[in-house]
Coordinates of C-alpha atoms and ligand atoms in Angstrom, one line a residue:
M1069 CA -69.6 -15.9 24.2
R1070 CA -70.5 -19.1 25.9
F1071 CA -72.6 -20.1 23.0
L1072 CA -69.8 -19.4 20.5
G1073 CA -67.4 -21.3 22.8
S1074 CA -69.4 -24.4 22.8
Y1075 CA -70.3 -24.2 19.2
F1076 CA -66.7 -24.2 18.1
S1077 CA -65.4 -26.6 20.7
N1078 CA -64.3 -30.0 19.8
D1079 CA -65.6 -31.7 22.9
L1080 CA -65.7 -35.4 22.6
A1081 CA -67.5 -38.3 24.1
I1082 CA -65.7 -41.6 23.8
D1083 CA -66.8 -45.2 24.3
L1084 CA -63.5 -47.0 24.5
G1085 CA -64.8 -50.5 24.3
T1086 CA -63.1 -53.9 24.3
A1087 CA -64.5 -54.7 20.8
N1088 CA -65.3 -51.2 19.4
T1089 CA -64.3 -47.6 19.9
L1090 CA -66.9 -44.9 19.1
I1091 CA -66.4 -41.1 19.2
W1092 CA -69.1 -38.5 19.4
M1093 CA -68.4 -34.9 18.7
R1094 CA -70.5 -32.0 20.0
G1095 CA -72.6 -30.6 17.2
R1096 CA -71.8 -33.5 14.9
G1097 CA -72.8 -36.8 16.4
I1098 CA -70.9 -40.0 15.9
V1099 CA -67.7 -39.2 14.0
L1100 CA -65.8 -42.5 14.5
N1101 CA -66.9 -46.1 14.9
E1102 CA -64.0 -48.6 14.6
P1103 CA -62.9 -51.9 16.0
S1104 CA -60.5 -51.6 19.0
V1105 CA -57.7 -53.3 17.2
V1106 CA -54.1 -52.3 16.5
A1107 CA -51.7 -53.8 14.0
I1108 CA -48.1 -53.6 15.1
R1109 CA -45.0 -54.1 13.0
Q1110 CA -41.9 -55.4 14.7
E1111 CA -38.7 -54.0 13.2
G1112 CA -35.3 -55.7 13.3
G1113 CA -35.9 -58.9 15.4
P1114 CA -37.8 -59.5 18.6
N1115 CA -36.0 -56.7 20.5
G1116 CA -36.4 -54.1 17.8
K1117 CA -38.8 -51.2 17.5
K1118 CA -42.5 -51.7 17.5
I1119 CA -44.3 -49.6 15.0
I1120 CA -48.0 -49.1 14.7
Q1121 CA -49.0 -50.0 11.2
N1122 CA -52.8 -49.7 11.3
V1123 CA -55.6 -49.1 13.8
G1124 CA -59.3 -49.9 13.6
L1125 CA -61.0 -51.6 10.8
A1126 CA -57.9 -52.0 8.7
A1127 CA -56.2 -53.7 11.6
K1128 CA -59.2 -55.9 12.4
Q1129 CA -59.1 -57.2 8.8
M1130 CA -55.5 -58.4 9.5
L1131 CA -56.5 -60.4 12.7
G1132 CA -55.3 -64.0 12.3
R1133 CA -53.9 -63.2 8.8
T1134 CA -50.7 -61.4 9.5
P1135 CA -47.1 -62.3 8.3
H1136 CA -44.6 -63.1 11.1
N1137 CA -43.3 -59.5 11.6
I1138 CA -46.8 -58.0 12.1
T1139 CA -49.2 -58.7 14.9
A1140 CA -52.8 -57.5 15.1
I1141 CA -53.8 -57.2 18.7
R1142 CA -56.7 -56.0 20.8
P1143 CA -55.2 -53.9 23.6
M1144 CA -58.4 -54.0 25.7
K1145 CA -59.4 -57.2 27.3
D1146 CA -62.3 -58.0 29.6
G1147 CA -63.4 -54.3 29.4
V1148 CA -60.1 -52.9 30.7
I1149 CA -56.7 -51.9 29.4
A1150 CA -54.4 -54.9 29.0
D1151 CA -51.7 -53.1 27.1
F1152 CA -51.5 -49.4 28.2
T1153 CA -49.0 -48.1 25.7
V1154 CA -50.8 -49.6 22.7
T1155 CA -54.2 -48.4 24.0
E1156 CA -52.9 -44.9 24.4
Q1157 CA -51.5 -44.9 20.9
M1158 CA -54.8 -46.2 19.6
L1159 CA -56.8 -43.6 21.4
K1160 CA -54.6 -40.8 20.1
Q1161 CA -54.9 -42.0 16.5
F1162 CA -58.7 -42.3 16.8
I1163 CA -59.0 -38.8 18.3
R1164 CA -56.8 -37.4 15.6
K1165 CA -59.0 -39.2 13.0
A1166 CA -62.1 -37.8 14.6
H1167 CA -60.8 -34.3 14.4
N1168 CA -59.7 -34.8 10.8
S1169 CA -61.7 -32.2 8.9
R1170 CA -61.8 -29.6 11.7
L1171 CA -60.1 -26.3 11.4
F1172 CA -59.4 -26.1 15.1
S1173 CA -58.3 -29.1 17.1
P1174 CA -57.3 -27.8 20.5
S1175 CA -57.4 -30.0 23.5
P1176 CA -61.1 -30.6 24.2
R1177 CA -63.2 -31.7 27.1
I1178 CA -63.6 -35.4 26.9
V1179 CA -66.2 -37.6 28.5
I1180 CA -65.0 -41.2 28.5
C1181 CA -66.8 -44.2 29.7
V1182 CA -65.4 -46.9 32.0
P1183 CA -66.7 -50.3 33.0
C1184 CA -68.3 -50.1 36.4
G1185 CA -66.2 -53.1 37.5
S1186 CA -62.9 -51.3 36.7
T1187 CA -60.5 -50.6 39.5
Q1188 CA -59.2 -47.1 40.5
V1189 CA -55.9 -48.0 38.9
E1190 CA -57.6 -48.9 35.6
R1191 CA -59.6 -45.7 35.7
R1192 CA -56.5 -43.7 36.3
A1193 CA -54.9 -45.4 33.3
I1194 CA -57.9 -44.4 31.1
R1195 CA -57.8 -40.8 32.4
E1196 CA -54.1 -40.6 31.7
A1197 CA -54.5 -42.0 28.2
A1198 CA -57.1 -39.3 27.4
N1199 CA -54.9 -36.6 28.9
E1200 CA -51.9 -37.9 26.9
A1201 CA -54.1 -37.8 23.8
G1202 CA -54.6 -34.1 24.4
A1203 CA -57.7 -33.7 26.6
R1204 CA -57.9 -30.5 28.7
R1205 CA -60.5 -31.9 31.0
V1206 CA -61.5 -35.6 31.4
E1207 CA -64.7 -36.8 33.0
L1208 CA -65.5 -40.4 33.5
I1209 CA -68.9 -41.9 33.3
E1210 CA -69.8 -45.5 34.2
E1211 CA -70.9 -47.6 31.2
P1212 CA -74.4 -48.6 32.4
M1213 CA -75.2 -44.9 33.2
A1214 CA -74.1 -43.9 29.7
A1215 CA -76.0 -46.9 28.1
A1216 CA -79.2 -45.9 30.0
M1217 CA -79.0 -42.3 28.8
G1218 CA -78.3 -43.4 25.3
A1219 CA -81.3 -45.7 25.4
G1220 CA -83.5 -42.8 26.5
L1221 CA -84.3 -44.0 30.0
P1222 CA -85.5 -41.4 32.5
V1223 CA -82.3 -41.5 34.6
E1224 CA -83.0 -38.3 36.5
E1225 CA -86.4 -39.3 37.6
P1226 CA -87.3 -40.9 41.0
T1227 CA -88.0 -44.2 39.2
G1228 CA -85.9 -47.4 38.9
S1229 CA -84.5 -48.2 35.5
L1230 CA -82.7 -51.4 34.8
V1231 CA -80.1 -51.5 32.0
V1232 CA -78.1 -54.5 30.9
D1233 CA -75.1 -53.7 28.6
I1234 CA -73.7 -56.7 26.9
G1235 CA -70.4 -55.7 25.3
G1236 CA -67.5 -57.6 23.9
G1237 CA -65.6 -58.0 27.2
T1238 CA -68.1 -57.4 30.0
T1239 CA -71.8 -57.5 30.8
E1240 CA -72.7 -54.6 33.1
V1241 CA -76.0 -54.3 34.9
G1242 CA -77.1 -51.1 36.5
V1243 CA -80.2 -49.9 38.4
I1244 CA -80.5 -46.2 38.1
S1245 CA -82.7 -43.6 39.9
L1246 CA -82.4 -39.9 40.5
G1247 CA -79.3 -39.5 38.3
G1248 CA -77.3 -42.1 40.3
M1249 CA -76.5 -45.7 40.2
V1250 CA -78.3 -47.5 43.0
Y1251 CA -76.9 -50.9 42.0
R1252 CA -74.0 -51.8 39.8
G1253 CA -72.8 -55.2 38.8
A1254 CA -70.5 -56.6 36.2
V1255 CA -69.3 -60.0 34.9
R1256 CA -66.4 -60.4 32.6
V1257 CA -68.6 -62.3 30.1
G1258 CA -69.7 -60.8 26.8
G1259 CA -69.3 -61.4 23.0
D1260 CA -65.7 -62.5 23.3
K1261 CA -66.7 -65.3 25.6
F1262 CA -69.4 -66.3 23.2
D1263 CA -66.8 -66.5 20.4
E1264 CA -64.4 -68.5 22.6
A1265 CA -67.2 -70.9 23.6
I1266 CA -67.9 -71.5 19.9
I1267 CA -64.2 -72.2 19.1
N1268 CA -64.1 -74.7 22.0
Y1269 CA -67.3 -76.4 21.0
I1270 CA -66.1 -77.0 17.5
R1271 CA -62.7 -78.2 18.6
R1272 CA -64.3 -80.7 21.0
N1273 CA -67.1 -82.0 18.8
Y1274 CA -65.6 -81.7 15.3
G1275 CA -61.9 -81.9 16.0
M1276 CA -61.6 -78.7 13.9
L1277 CA -59.8 -75.4 14.6
I1278 CA -61.4 -72.1 13.7
G1279 CA -60.2 -68.5 14.2
E1280 CA -61.8 -65.8 16.3
T1281 CA -63.1 -63.9 13.2
T1282 CA -64.9 -67.1 11.9
A1283 CA -66.4 -67.7 15.4
E1284 CA -67.8 -64.2 15.5
E1285 CA -69.3 -64.6 12.0
I1286 CA -71.0 -67.9 13.0
K1287 CA -72.4 -66.2 16.2
K1288 CA -73.8 -63.3 14.3
E1289 CA -75.3 -65.4 11.5
I1290 CA -76.8 -68.4 13.3
G1291 CA -76.2 -67.9 17.0
S1292 CA -79.2 -67.7 19.3
A1293 CA -79.9 -67.6 23.0
F1294 CA -83.2 -69.5 23.2
P1295 CA -84.5 -72.6 21.5
G1296 CA -87.6 -72.6 19.5
S1297 CA -86.8 -70.3 16.7
E1298 CA -86.3 -71.6 13.2
V1299 CA -83.2 -73.8 13.0
K1300 CA -80.4 -72.4 10.7
E1301 CA -77.4 -74.1 9.3
R1302 CA -74.1 -72.7 8.1
E1303 CA -71.0 -74.1 6.4
V1304 CA -67.8 -73.6 8.3
K1305 CA -64.2 -73.8 7.1
G1306 CA -61.5 -74.8 9.6
R1307 CA -58.4 -76.9 10.0
N1308 CA -58.8 -80.5 10.9
L1309 CA -56.7 -81.1 14.0
A1310 CA -55.9 -84.7 13.2
E1311 CA -55.0 -84.3 9.6
G1312 CA -53.7 -80.8 9.8
I1313 CA -55.5 -79.7 6.6
P1314 CA -58.4 -77.3 5.9
R1315 CA -61.8 -78.9 5.7
S1316 CA -65.4 -77.7 5.7
F1317 CA -68.4 -78.9 7.6
T1318 CA -72.0 -77.8 8.5
I1319 CA -73.1 -76.6 11.9
S1320 CA -76.6 -75.8 13.1
S1321 CA -78.0 -73.0 15.3
N1322 CA -79.0 -75.6 17.9
E1323 CA -75.4 -76.6 18.3
I1324 CA -74.3 -73.0 18.7
L1325 CA -77.0 -72.5 21.3
E1326 CA -75.6 -75.5 23.2
A1327 CA -72.1 -74.0 22.9
L1328 CA -73.3 -70.7 24.4
T1329 CA -75.0 -72.2 27.4
E1330 CA -72.3 -71.3 29.9
P1331 CA -71.7 -67.6 29.1
L1332 CA -75.4 -67.1 28.7
N1333 CA -76.0 -68.5 32.2
A1334 CA -73.4 -66.1 33.6
I1335 CA -75.4 -63.2 32.1
V1336 CA -78.7 -64.4 33.4
G1337 CA -77.1 -64.9 36.8
A1338 CA -75.8 -61.3 36.8
V1339 CA -79.3 -60.0 36.0
K1340 CA -80.9 -62.1 38.7
T1341 CA -78.4 -60.9 41.3
A1342 CA -79.2 -57.3 40.3
L1343 CA -82.9 -58.0 40.8
E1344 CA -82.3 -59.5 44.3
Q1345 CA -80.2 -56.6 45.4
T1346 CA -82.5 -53.8 44.2
P1347 CA -84.4 -51.9 46.9
P1348 CA -88.1 -52.9 46.8
E1349 CA -89.6 -49.6 45.7
L1350 CA -87.3 -49.5 42.7
G1351 CA -87.9 -53.2 42.1
A1352 CA -91.6 -52.4 41.8
D1353 CA -90.8 -49.9 39.0
I1354 CA -88.7 -52.5 37.2
V1355 CA -91.4 -55.2 37.4
E1356 CA -93.6 -52.7 35.6
K1357 CA -91.2 -51.3 33.0
G1358 CA -88.8 -54.3 32.6
M1359 CA -85.2 -54.0 31.5
V1360 CA -83.5 -52.5 28.5
L1361 CA -80.7 -54.3 26.7
T1362 CA -77.8 -52.4 25.1
G1363 CA -74.4 -53.3 23.6
G1364 CA -73.6 -55.6 20.7
G1365 CA -74.6 -58.7 22.7
A1366 CA -78.2 -57.4 22.7
L1367 CA -78.2 -58.3 19.0
L1368 CA -77.8 -62.0 19.6
R1369 CA -80.9 -63.6 18.4
D1370 CA -83.5 -64.2 21.1
I1371 CA -81.4 -63.0 24.0
D1372 CA -84.4 -60.9 25.0
R1373 CA -86.6 -64.0 25.0
L1374 CA -84.1 -65.8 27.3
L1375 CA -84.1 -63.0 29.8
L1376 CA -87.9 -62.8 29.7
E1377 CA -88.3 -66.5 30.3
E1378 CA -85.7 -66.5 33.1
T1379 CA -87.0 -63.4 35.0
G1380 CA -90.6 -63.0 34.0
L1381 CA -90.0 -59.3 33.3
P1382 CA -90.5 -57.4 30.1
V1383 CA -87.3 -57.0 28.1
I1384 CA -86.7 -54.3 25.5
V1385 CA -83.7 -54.2 23.1
A1386 CA -82.7 -50.6 22.8
E1387 CA -82.7 -49.0 19.4
D1388 CA -79.2 -49.2 17.8
P1389 CA -77.7 -51.0 20.8
L1390 CA -74.1 -50.7 19.6
T1391 CA -74.2 -46.9 19.8
C1392 CA -76.1 -46.4 23.0
V1393 CA -73.1 -45.9 25.3
V1394 CA -71.4 -43.2 23.1
R1395 CA -74.7 -41.4 22.4
G1396 CA -75.4 -41.4 26.2
S1397 CA -71.9 -40.1 26.9
G1398 CA -72.6 -37.4 24.4
K1399 CA -75.8 -36.4 26.1
A1400 CA -73.9 -36.3 29.4
L1401 CA -71.3 -34.1 27.8
E1402 CA -73.9 -31.7 26.4
R1403 CA -75.4 -31.3 29.8
M1404 CA -72.2 -31.4 31.8
D1405 CA -72.9 -28.3 33.8
E1406 CA -76.4 -29.1 35.0
F1407 CA -75.7 -32.8 35.4
G1408 CA -72.5 -33.1 37.5
N1409 CA -73.5 -36.0 39.6
I1410 CA -73.6 -38.6 36.9
F1411 CA -69.9 -38.5 36.5
T1412 CA -67.8 -40.7 38.7
T1413 CA -65.2 -39.0 40.9
D1414 CA -62.8 -42.0 41.4
Ligands
ATP2991 N1 -75.7 -59.4 15.5 C1 -75.0 -59.8 16.5 N2 -75.2 -60.9 17.2 C2 -74.5 -61.3 18.2 N3 -73.4 -60.6 18.7 C3 -73.1 -59.4 18.0 C4 -73.9 -58.9 16.9 N4 -73.3 -57.8 16.5 C5 -72.3 -57.5 17.3 N5 -72.1 -58.5 18.2 C6 -71.1 -58.6 19.3 O1 -71.1 -57.5 20.1 C7 -69.8 -57.3 20.7 C8 -69.4 -55.9 20.6 O2 -70.3 -55.1 21.3 P1 -70.0 -53.7 21.8 O3 -69.4 -52.8 20.7 O4 -71.1 -53.2 22.6 O5 -68.8 -54.0 22.8 P2 -67.7 -53.0 23.5 O6 -68.4 -51.8 24.0 O7 -66.6 -52.8 22.6 O8 -67.2 -54.0 24.7 P3 -67.2 -53.6 26.3 O9 -68.4 -52.8 26.6 O10 -67.3 -55.0 27.0 O11 -65.9 -53.0 26.6 C9 -68.9 -58.2 19.9 O12 -68.5 -59.4 20.7 C10 -69.7 -58.6 18.7 O13 -69.3 -59.9 18.2
MG2992 MG1 -69.3 -51.3 25.7

């Protein structure tokens, strides 16, 4: 009976990220992977009804391109919920979409991951959103724990594992041993801060205004975290601030590297703090095995090189870093009964 129960259940693991939301379903794997963006249409003037027009990819494509009565927003900021109502609506729509082709879609068990720097109030808000979206039972798991499990680290063993998850809103550092987090640290710096730094650099040095989407493209194409690799160039289109008209110019990877200095330093700082605060026995394990990078920021060119140079420790980029957290949350869900202590009780 128990086997049948779990076979037919629609239990979900959710990575509700600042940049991307991923949903994993028991027995099926990742069933949804979309940007955490919502497009809202305002009806009948500024005090009228707000109607959700689109969520996910369709909404992201509207960012910075909407007519006056539609706004595309990201309801999560810095790793936490900035707009509760919209986040809840978005989560509900994503869950509905994930259940799409299923015959039964009763309220499932949901494991949902939270940033380790989030407050009790923020955690309660996330729990509530999942309950509102129809969850029968909600377990929370801290993001670095989920990331470590997704990256295949031996979290239950008596050995120290260091994981650094560089997301859109936050970078979270965790040291894990015996199924628990021995150290947790977070800075509100991630991919969004990289994009912002690129926008500011281009405004300062070129007098040009570019949008968030363009900044993100530049980062992915020619961004890097450490000098020495081949220099790349890219043409950029933006609005000249003095003339007010669109123009294009060329920017190099060295300039982007310079633009990213500050947020990169913040990430290096967070990793160094973790190393200083790790108990010596576990520190010895980490010296030997190094650290594992997860999250979309792990894909920034040469970020592993930067951390190697700064700490002297081996650095490994996890396989498919963007999906580690949701795959890890899925593993935790599958082993919920034997593995109770990895969930947070706050
Ligand atoms: N190839 C790449 N190079 C650099 N950055 C990248 C690359 N691919 C994705 N990113 C960045 O990774 C970030 C998204 O990562 P991820 O999906 O792990 O974040 P998230 O889980 O939504 O955020 P958080 O964990 O902070 O809530 C975005 O800022 C995106 O621009
Ligand atoms: Mg994340």
